[in-house]
Tab-separated table of C-alpha atoms in Angstrom:
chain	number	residue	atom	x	y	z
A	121	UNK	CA	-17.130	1.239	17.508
A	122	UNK	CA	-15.503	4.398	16.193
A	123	UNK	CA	-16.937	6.485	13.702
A	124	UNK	CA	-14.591	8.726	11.420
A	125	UNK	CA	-15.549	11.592	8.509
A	126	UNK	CA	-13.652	11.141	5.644
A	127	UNK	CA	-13.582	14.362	3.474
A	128	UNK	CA	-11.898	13.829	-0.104
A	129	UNK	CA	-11.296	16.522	-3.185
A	130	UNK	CA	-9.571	16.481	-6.233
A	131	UNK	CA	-8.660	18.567	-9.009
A	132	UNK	CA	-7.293	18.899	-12.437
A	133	UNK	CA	-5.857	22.277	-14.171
A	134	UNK	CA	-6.679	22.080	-17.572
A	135	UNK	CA	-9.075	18.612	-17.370
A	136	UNK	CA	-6.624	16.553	-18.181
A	137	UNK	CA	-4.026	18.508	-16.824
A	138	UNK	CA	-2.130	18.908	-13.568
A	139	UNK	CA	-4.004	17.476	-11.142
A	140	UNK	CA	-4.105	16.349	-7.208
A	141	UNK	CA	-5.843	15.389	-4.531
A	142	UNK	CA	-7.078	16.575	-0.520
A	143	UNK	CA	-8.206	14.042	1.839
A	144	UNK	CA	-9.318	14.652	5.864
A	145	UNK	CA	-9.905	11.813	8.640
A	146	UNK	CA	-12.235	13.233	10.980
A	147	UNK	CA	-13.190	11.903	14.530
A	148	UNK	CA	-16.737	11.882	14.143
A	149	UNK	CA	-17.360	12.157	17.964
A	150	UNK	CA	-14.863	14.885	18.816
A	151	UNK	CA	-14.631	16.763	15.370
A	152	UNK	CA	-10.615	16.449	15.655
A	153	UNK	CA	-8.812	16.099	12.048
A	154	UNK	CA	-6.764	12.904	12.475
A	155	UNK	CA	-5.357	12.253	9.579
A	156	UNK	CA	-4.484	14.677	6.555
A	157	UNK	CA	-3.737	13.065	2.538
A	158	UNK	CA	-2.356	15.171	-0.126
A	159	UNK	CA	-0.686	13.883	-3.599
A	160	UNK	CA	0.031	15.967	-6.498
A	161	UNK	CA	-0.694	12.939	-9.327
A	162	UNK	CA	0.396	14.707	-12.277
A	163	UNK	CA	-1.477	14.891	-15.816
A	164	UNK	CA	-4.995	13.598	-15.090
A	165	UNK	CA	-8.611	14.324	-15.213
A	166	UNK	CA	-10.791	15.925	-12.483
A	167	UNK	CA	-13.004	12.553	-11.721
A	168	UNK	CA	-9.849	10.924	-11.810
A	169	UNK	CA	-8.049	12.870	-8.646
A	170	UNK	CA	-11.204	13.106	-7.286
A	171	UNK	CA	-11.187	9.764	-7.335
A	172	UNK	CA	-7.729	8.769	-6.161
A	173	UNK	CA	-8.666	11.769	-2.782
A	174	UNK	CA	-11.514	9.156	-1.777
A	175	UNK	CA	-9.385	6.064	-1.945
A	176	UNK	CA	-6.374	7.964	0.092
A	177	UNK	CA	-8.585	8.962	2.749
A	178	UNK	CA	-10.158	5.545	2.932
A	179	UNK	CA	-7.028	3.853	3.485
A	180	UNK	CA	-6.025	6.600	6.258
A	181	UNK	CA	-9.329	5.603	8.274
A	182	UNK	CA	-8.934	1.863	7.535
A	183	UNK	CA	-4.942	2.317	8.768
A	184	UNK	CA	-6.270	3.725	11.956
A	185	UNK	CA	-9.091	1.647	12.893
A	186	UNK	CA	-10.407	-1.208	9.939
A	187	UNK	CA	-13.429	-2.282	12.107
A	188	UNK	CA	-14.582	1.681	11.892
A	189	UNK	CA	-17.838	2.912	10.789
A	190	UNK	CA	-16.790	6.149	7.540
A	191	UNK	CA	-18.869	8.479	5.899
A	192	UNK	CA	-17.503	9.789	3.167
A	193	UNK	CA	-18.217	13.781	2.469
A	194	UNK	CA	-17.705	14.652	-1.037
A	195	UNK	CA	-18.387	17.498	-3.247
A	196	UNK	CA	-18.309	15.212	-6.445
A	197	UNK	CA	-21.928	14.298	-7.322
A	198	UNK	CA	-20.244	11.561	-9.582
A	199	UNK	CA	-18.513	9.972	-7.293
A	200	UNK	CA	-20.851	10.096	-4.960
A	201	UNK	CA	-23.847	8.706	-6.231
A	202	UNK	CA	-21.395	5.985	-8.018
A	203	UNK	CA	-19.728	4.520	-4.464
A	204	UNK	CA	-23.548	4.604	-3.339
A	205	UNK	CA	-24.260	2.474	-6.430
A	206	UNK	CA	-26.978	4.957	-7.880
A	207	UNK	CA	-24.957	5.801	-11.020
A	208	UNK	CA	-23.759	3.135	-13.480
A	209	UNK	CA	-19.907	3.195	-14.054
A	210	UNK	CA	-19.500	3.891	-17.579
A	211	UNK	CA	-16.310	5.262	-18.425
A	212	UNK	CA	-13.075	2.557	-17.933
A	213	UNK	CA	-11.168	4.905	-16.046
A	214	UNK	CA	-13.342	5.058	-13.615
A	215	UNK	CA	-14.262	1.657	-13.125
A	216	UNK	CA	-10.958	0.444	-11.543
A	217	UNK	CA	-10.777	3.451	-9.390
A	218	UNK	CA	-14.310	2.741	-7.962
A	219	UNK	CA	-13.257	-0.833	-6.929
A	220	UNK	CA	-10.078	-0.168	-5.479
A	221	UNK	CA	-12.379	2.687	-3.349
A	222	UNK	CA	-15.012	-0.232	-2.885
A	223	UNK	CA	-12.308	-2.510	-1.526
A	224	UNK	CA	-10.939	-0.739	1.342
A	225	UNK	CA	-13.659	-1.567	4.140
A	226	UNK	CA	-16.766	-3.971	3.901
A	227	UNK	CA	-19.689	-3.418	2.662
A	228	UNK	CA	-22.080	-1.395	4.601
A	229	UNK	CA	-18.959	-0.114	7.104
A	230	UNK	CA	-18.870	3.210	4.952
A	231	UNK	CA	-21.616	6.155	3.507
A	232	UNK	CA	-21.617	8.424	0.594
A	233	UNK	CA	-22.818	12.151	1.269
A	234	UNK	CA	-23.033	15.021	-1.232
A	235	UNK	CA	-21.914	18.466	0.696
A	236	UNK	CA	-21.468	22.029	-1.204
A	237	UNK	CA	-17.637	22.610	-2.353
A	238	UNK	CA	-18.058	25.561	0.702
A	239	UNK	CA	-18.387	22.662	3.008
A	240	UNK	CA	-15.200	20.545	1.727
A	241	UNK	CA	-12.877	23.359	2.296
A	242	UNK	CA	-10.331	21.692	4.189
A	243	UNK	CA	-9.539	18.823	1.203
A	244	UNK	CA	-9.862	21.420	-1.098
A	245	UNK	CA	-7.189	23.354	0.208
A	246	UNK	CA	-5.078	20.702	0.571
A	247	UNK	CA	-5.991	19.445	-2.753
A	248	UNK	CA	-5.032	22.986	-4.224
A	249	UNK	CA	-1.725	22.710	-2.457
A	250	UNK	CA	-0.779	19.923	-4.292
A	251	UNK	CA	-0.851	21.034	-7.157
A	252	UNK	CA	0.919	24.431	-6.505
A	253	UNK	CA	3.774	22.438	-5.562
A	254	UNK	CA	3.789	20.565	-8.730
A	255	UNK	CA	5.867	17.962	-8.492
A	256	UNK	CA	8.005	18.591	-5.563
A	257	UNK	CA	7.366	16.275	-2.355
A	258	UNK	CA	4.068	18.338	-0.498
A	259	UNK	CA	5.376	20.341	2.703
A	260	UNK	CA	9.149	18.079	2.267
A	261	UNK	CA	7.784	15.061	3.322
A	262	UNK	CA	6.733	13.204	0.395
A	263	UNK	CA	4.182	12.908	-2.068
A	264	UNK	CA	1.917	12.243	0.508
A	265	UNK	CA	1.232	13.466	3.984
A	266	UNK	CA	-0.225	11.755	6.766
A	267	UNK	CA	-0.027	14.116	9.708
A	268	UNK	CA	-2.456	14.680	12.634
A	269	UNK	CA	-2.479	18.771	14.100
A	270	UNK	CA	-0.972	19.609	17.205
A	271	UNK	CA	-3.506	18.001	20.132
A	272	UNK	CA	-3.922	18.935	23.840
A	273	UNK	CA	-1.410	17.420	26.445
A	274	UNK	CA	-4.974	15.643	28.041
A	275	UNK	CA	-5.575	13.592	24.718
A	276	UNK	CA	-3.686	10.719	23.948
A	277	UNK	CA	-2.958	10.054	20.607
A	278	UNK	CA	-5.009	7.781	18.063
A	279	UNK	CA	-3.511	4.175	18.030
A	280	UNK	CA	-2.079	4.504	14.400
A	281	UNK	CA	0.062	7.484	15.211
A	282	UNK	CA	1.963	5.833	17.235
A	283	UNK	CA	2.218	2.650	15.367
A	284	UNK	CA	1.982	3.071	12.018
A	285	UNK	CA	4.416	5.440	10.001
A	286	UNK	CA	3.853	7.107	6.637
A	287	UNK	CA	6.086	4.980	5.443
A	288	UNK	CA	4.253	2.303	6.651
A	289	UNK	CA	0.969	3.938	5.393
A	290	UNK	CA	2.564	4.021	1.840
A	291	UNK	CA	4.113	0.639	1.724
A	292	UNK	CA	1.202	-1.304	3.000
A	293	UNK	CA	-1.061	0.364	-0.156
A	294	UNK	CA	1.706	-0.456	-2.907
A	295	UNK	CA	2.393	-3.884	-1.668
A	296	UNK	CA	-1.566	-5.071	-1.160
A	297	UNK	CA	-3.939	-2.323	-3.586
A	298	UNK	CA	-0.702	-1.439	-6.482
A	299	UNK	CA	-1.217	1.212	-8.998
A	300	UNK	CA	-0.689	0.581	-12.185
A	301	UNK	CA	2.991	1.451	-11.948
A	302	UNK	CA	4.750	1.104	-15.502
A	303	UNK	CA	1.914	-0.573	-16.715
A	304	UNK	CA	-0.326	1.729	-19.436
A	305	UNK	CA	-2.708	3.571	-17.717
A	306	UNK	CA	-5.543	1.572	-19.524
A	307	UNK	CA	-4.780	-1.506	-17.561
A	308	UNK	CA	-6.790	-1.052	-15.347
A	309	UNK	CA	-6.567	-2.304	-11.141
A	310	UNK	CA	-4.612	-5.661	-11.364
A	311	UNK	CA	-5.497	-8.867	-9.537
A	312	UNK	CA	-3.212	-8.825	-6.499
A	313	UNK	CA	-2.186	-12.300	-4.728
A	314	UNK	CA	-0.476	-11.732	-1.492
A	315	UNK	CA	0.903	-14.777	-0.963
A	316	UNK	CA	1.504	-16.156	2.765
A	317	UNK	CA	3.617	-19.167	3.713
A	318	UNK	CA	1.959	-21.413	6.705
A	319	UNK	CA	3.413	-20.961	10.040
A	320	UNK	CA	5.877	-23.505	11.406
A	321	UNK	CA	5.040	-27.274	11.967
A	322	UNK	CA	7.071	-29.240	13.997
A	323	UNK	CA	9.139	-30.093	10.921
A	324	UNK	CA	9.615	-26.722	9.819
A	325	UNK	CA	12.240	-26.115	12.552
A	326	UNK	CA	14.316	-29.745	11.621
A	327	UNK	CA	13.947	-28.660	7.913
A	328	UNK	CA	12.262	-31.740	6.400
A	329	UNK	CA	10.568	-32.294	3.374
A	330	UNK	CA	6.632	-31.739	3.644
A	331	UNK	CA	4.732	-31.715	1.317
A	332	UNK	CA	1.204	-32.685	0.179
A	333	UNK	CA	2.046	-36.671	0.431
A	334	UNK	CA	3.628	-36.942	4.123
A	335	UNK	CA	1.633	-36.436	7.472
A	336	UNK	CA	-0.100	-33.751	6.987
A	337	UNK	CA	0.859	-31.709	10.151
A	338	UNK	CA	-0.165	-29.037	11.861
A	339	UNK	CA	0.852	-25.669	13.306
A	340	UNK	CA	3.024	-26.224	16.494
A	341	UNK	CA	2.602	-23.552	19.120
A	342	UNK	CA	5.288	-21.400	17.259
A	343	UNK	CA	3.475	-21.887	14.256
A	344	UNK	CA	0.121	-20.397	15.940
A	345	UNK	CA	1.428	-17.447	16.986
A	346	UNK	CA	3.689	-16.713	13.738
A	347	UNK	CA	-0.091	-16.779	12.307
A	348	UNK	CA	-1.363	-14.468	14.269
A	349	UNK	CA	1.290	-11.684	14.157
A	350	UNK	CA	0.762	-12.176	10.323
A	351	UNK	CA	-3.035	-11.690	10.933
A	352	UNK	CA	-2.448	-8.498	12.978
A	353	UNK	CA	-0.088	-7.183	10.072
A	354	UNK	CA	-2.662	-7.836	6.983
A	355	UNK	CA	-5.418	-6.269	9.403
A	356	UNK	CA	-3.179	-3.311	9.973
A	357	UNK	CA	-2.396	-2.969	6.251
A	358	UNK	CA	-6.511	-3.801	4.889
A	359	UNK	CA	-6.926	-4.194	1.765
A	360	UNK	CA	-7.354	-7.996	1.479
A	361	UNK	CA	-10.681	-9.026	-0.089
A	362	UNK	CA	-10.659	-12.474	0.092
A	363	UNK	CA	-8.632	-15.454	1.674
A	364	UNK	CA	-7.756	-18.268	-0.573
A	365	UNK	CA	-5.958	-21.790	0.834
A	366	UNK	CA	-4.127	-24.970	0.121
A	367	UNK	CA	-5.995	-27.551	1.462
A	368	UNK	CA	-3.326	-29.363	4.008
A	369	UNK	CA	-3.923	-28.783	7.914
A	370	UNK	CA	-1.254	-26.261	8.369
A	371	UNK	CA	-2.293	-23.745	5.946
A	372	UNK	CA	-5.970	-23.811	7.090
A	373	UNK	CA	-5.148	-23.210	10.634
A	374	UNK	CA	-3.127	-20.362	9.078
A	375	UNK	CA	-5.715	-18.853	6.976
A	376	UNK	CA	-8.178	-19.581	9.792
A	377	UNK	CA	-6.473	-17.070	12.114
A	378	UNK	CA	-6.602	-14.661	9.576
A	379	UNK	CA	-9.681	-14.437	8.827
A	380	UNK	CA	-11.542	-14.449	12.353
A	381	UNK	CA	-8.867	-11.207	12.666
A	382	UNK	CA	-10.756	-10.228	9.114
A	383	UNK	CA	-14.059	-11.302	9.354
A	384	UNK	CA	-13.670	-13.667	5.861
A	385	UNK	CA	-14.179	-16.231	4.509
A	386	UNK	CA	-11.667	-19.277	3.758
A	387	UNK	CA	-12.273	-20.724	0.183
A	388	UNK	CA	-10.059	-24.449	-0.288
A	389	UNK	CA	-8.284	-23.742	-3.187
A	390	UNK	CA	-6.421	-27.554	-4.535
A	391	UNK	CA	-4.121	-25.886	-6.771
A	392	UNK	CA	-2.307	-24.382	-3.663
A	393	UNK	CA	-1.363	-27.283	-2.228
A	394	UNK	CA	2.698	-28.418	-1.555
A	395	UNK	CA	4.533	-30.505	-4.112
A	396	UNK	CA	4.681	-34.175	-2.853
A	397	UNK	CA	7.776	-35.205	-2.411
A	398	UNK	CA	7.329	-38.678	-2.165
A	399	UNK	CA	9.722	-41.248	-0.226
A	400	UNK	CA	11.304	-38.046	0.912
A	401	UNK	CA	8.154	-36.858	2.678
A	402	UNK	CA	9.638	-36.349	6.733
A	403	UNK	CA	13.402	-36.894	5.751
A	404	UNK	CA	15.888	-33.936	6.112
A	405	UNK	CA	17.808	-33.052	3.228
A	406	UNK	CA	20.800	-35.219	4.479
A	407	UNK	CA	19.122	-38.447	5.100
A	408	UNK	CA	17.649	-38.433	1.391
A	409	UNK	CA	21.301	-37.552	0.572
A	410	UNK	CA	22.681	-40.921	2.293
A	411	UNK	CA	19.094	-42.745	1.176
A	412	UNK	CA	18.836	-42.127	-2.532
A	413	UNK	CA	22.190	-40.016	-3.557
A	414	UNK	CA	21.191	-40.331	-7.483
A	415	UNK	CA	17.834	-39.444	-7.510
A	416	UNK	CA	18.354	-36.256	-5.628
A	417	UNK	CA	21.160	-35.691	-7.888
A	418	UNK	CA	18.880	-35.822	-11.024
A	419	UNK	CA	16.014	-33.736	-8.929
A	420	UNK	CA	18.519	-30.765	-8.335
A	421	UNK	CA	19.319	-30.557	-12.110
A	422	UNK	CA	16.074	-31.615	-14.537
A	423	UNK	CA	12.740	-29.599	-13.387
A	424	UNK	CA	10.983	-32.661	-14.707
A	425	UNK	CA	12.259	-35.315	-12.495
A	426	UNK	CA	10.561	-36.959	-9.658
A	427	UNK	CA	11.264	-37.418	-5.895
A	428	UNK	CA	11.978	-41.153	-5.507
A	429	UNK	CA	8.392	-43.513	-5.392
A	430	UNK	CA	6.550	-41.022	-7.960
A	431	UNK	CA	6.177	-37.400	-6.011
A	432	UNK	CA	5.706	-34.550	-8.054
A	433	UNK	CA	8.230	-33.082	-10.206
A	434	UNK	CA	9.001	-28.979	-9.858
A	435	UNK	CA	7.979	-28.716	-13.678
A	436	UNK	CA	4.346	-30.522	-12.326
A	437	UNK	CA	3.934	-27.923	-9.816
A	438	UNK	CA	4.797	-25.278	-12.344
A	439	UNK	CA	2.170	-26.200	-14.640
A	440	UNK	CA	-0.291	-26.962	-12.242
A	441	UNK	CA	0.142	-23.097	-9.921
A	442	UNK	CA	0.512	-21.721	-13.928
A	443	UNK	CA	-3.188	-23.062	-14.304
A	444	UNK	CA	-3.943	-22.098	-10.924
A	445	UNK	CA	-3.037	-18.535	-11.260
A	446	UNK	CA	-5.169	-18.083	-14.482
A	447	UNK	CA	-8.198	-19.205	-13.084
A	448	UNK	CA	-8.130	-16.824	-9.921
A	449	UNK	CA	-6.520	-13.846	-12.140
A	450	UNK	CA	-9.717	-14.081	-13.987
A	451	UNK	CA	-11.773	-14.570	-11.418
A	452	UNK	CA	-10.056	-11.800	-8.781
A	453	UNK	CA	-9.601	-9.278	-11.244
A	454	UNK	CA	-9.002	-5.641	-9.595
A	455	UNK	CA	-9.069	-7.550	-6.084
A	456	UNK	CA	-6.881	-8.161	-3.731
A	457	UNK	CA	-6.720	-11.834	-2.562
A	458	UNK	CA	-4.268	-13.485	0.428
A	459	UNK	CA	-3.449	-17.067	-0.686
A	460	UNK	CA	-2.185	-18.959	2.257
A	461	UNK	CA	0.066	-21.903	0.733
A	462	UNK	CA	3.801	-23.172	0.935
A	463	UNK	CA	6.757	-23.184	0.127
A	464	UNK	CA	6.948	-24.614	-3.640
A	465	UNK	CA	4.114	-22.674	-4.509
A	466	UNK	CA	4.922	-19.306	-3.115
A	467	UNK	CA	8.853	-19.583	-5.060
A	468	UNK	CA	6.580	-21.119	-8.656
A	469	UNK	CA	4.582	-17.959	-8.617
A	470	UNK	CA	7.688	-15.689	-7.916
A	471	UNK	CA	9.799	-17.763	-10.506
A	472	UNK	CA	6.840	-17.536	-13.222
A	473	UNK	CA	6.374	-13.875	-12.530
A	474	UNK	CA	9.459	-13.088	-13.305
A	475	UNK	CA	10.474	-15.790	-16.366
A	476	UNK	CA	12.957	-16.757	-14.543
A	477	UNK	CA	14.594	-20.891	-14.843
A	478	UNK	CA	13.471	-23.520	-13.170
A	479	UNK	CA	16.800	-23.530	-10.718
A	480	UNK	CA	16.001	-20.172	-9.688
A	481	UNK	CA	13.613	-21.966	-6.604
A	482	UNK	CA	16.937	-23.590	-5.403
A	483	UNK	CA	18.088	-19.504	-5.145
A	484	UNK	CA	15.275	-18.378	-3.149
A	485	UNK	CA	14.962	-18.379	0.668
A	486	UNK	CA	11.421	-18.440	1.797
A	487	UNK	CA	10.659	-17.774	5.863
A	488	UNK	CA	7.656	-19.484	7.859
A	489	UNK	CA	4.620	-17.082	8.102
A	490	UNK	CA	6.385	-14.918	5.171
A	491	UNK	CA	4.872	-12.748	3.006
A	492	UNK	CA	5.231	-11.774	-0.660
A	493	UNK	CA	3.242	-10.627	-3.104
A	494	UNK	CA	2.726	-10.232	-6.915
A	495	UNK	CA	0.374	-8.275	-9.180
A	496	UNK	CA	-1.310	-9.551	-12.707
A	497	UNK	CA	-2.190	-7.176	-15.066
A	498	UNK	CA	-4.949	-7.132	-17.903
A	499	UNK	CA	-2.503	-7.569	-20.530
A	500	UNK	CA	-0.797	-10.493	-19.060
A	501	UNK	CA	2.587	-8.655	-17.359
A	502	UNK	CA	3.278	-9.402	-13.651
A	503	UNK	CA	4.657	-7.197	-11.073
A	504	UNK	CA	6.625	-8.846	-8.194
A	505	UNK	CA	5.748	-6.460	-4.982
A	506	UNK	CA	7.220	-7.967	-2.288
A	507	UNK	CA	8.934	-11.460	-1.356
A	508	UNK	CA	10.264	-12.789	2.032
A	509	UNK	CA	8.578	-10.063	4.346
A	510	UNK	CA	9.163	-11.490	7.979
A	511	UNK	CA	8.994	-7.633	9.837
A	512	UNK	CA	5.535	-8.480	11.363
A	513	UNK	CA	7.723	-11.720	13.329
A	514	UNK	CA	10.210	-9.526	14.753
């Protein structure tokens, strides 16, 4: 098992004022810096940056190795006896900040020291340097800078540098632990729901209807391994806290291969389930076309109708994923959650996050094994991250 140093700083000018962070990955073995973290965050308060250093350099050692034993080196006595769990979180700002830091690795994977500011040089240099350059990108690539030093022709490099980008880096922690983005800056961390479509059954392929009354299928062999490149991609990115799932066979099998590459937990979730579609259950689109030519003609324009023989209309499943997402934005507040679920569902909580009409699912194209994402904020407002994502197939 490796074991990295994370070293994390932060600072504010003027407390609140202009502020930014320093964080260091360390090989703990070799002493080699293997990742570097610098953001200048604008106005905001010393605990604040110091903070937002942790969580950066927390990422960087989850990016490069999840299953990793981290201690954490800190010259913040506040944050340090807070992650240990010593300290009660009082303020609000801080409480948001300590779970997103919490959330990163598993319990008991990572350690809280106190060292002398003499002894976190390195982040605070690179702390500092942020916010001399103000604004402007740090060193020209970016706010943020994920760069290993110049290494030996004998060493080979760490696994993430070669497959994991800053980019990469960057987009994995907007799409799966958002900031608050426009939101006010009391909001708080919002409940994230990356939501993942099942992997292909063997009528995914013929594009028939299957939903939560038909056969119940499961994954076919291009199915399994569409789940398991989307394992390896949400265990590249971290972040996920907790793996939610429709009850049917196919999206158990799916969230089962996540989480043996996670090491969670699979909570049944019935308001994730597929629409049933009735009579149509195992037709194509065409046959129910030639079968029952005025009933789908009344489905495609009134959200309220049913499939023929009493399936469930889109306006059901709108009210019933509507509940659904209450109850688990109240009870995954500030956490990240992966729910594993289908097609219907997936396009409802898109559609309702963005108040759009009910023919808007017709307008959406949804991939096996996708993934897409929304956040829900304190105050009700939703933030569609990401929708479609099939990269990890390719």
């Amino acid at each position: 098992m490796r074991e990295f140093i994370v070293e994390a700083d932060g600072g504010s000018r003027g407390n609140p004022g202009p502020a930014g962070y320093g964080s260091v990955v360390i090989d703990a073995t070799t002493g080699e810096t293997l990742v570097e973290a610098a953001e200048y965050l604008g106005v905001a308060t010393n605990n604040v940056a110091e903070y937002r250093g942790l969580i950066a350099g927390l990422c960087a050692a989850h990016t490069l190795d999840p299953a990793a034993q981290v201690h954490v080196r800190m010259d913040s006595k506040l944050v340090v006896e807070q992650m240990s769990g010593r300290w009660k979180i009082k303020h609000p700002d801080m409480k948001p900040l300590a779970a997103e830091a919490g959330s990163v690795f598993p319990v008991g994977q990572v350690t809280y020291e106190w060292i002398p500011r003499a002894q976190n040089k390195h982040a605070d240099r690179l702390a500092n340097k942020a916010m001399d350059d103000g604004a402007k990108p740090l060193q020209g690539r970016g706010a943020e800078t994920f760069a290993a030093p110049p290494r030996g022709r004998d060493q080979p490099p760490p696994a993430a540098t070669v497959t994991t980008t800053e980019a990469d880096v960057r987009a994995a922690r907007n799409v799966a632990a958002p900031s608050a983005g426009w939101a006010p800056a009391d909001m708080g961390a919002p409940a994230t729901f990356v939501l993942l479509r099942h992997g292909e059954t063997p009528l995914t392929p013929q594009k028939r209807f299957s939903g939560s009354g038909g056969t119940n299928p499961s994954l076919s062999p291009v199915g399994q391994d569409q789940a398991a490149r989307a394992a390896t991609a949400l265990a590249a990115r971290g972040t996920i806290q907790h793996i939610l799932a429709s009850p049917l066979t196919r999206t158990r099998e799916t969230a089962a291969a996540v989480a043996d590459r996670l090491g969670l937990d699979v909570t049944i979730e019935e308001g994730l389930c597929e629409t049933d579609f009735g009579a149509w259950e195992g037709l194509t689109f065409g046959e129910v076309r030639e079968r029952y030519p005025d009933d789908l003609t009344t489905w495609l324009a009134d959200p309220t109708a049913q499939p023929t023989g009493g399936g469930e209309s889109f306006a059901a499943t709108a009210t019933r994923i509507a509940a659904t997402r209450d109850k688990l934005v109240a009870a995954y507040a500030g956490r990240t959650v992966l729910l594993v679920t289908h097609v219907t569902p997936i396009k409802t909580f898109v559609q309702l996050a963005l108040g759009a009409p009910p023919e808007s699912l017709f307008r959406m194209e949804l991939s096996a094994a996708s993934l897409s994402a929304v956040a829900y904020y304190a105050d009700g407002n939703a933030s569609v991250r990401l929708f479609n994502d099939t990269s990890h197939l390719r």
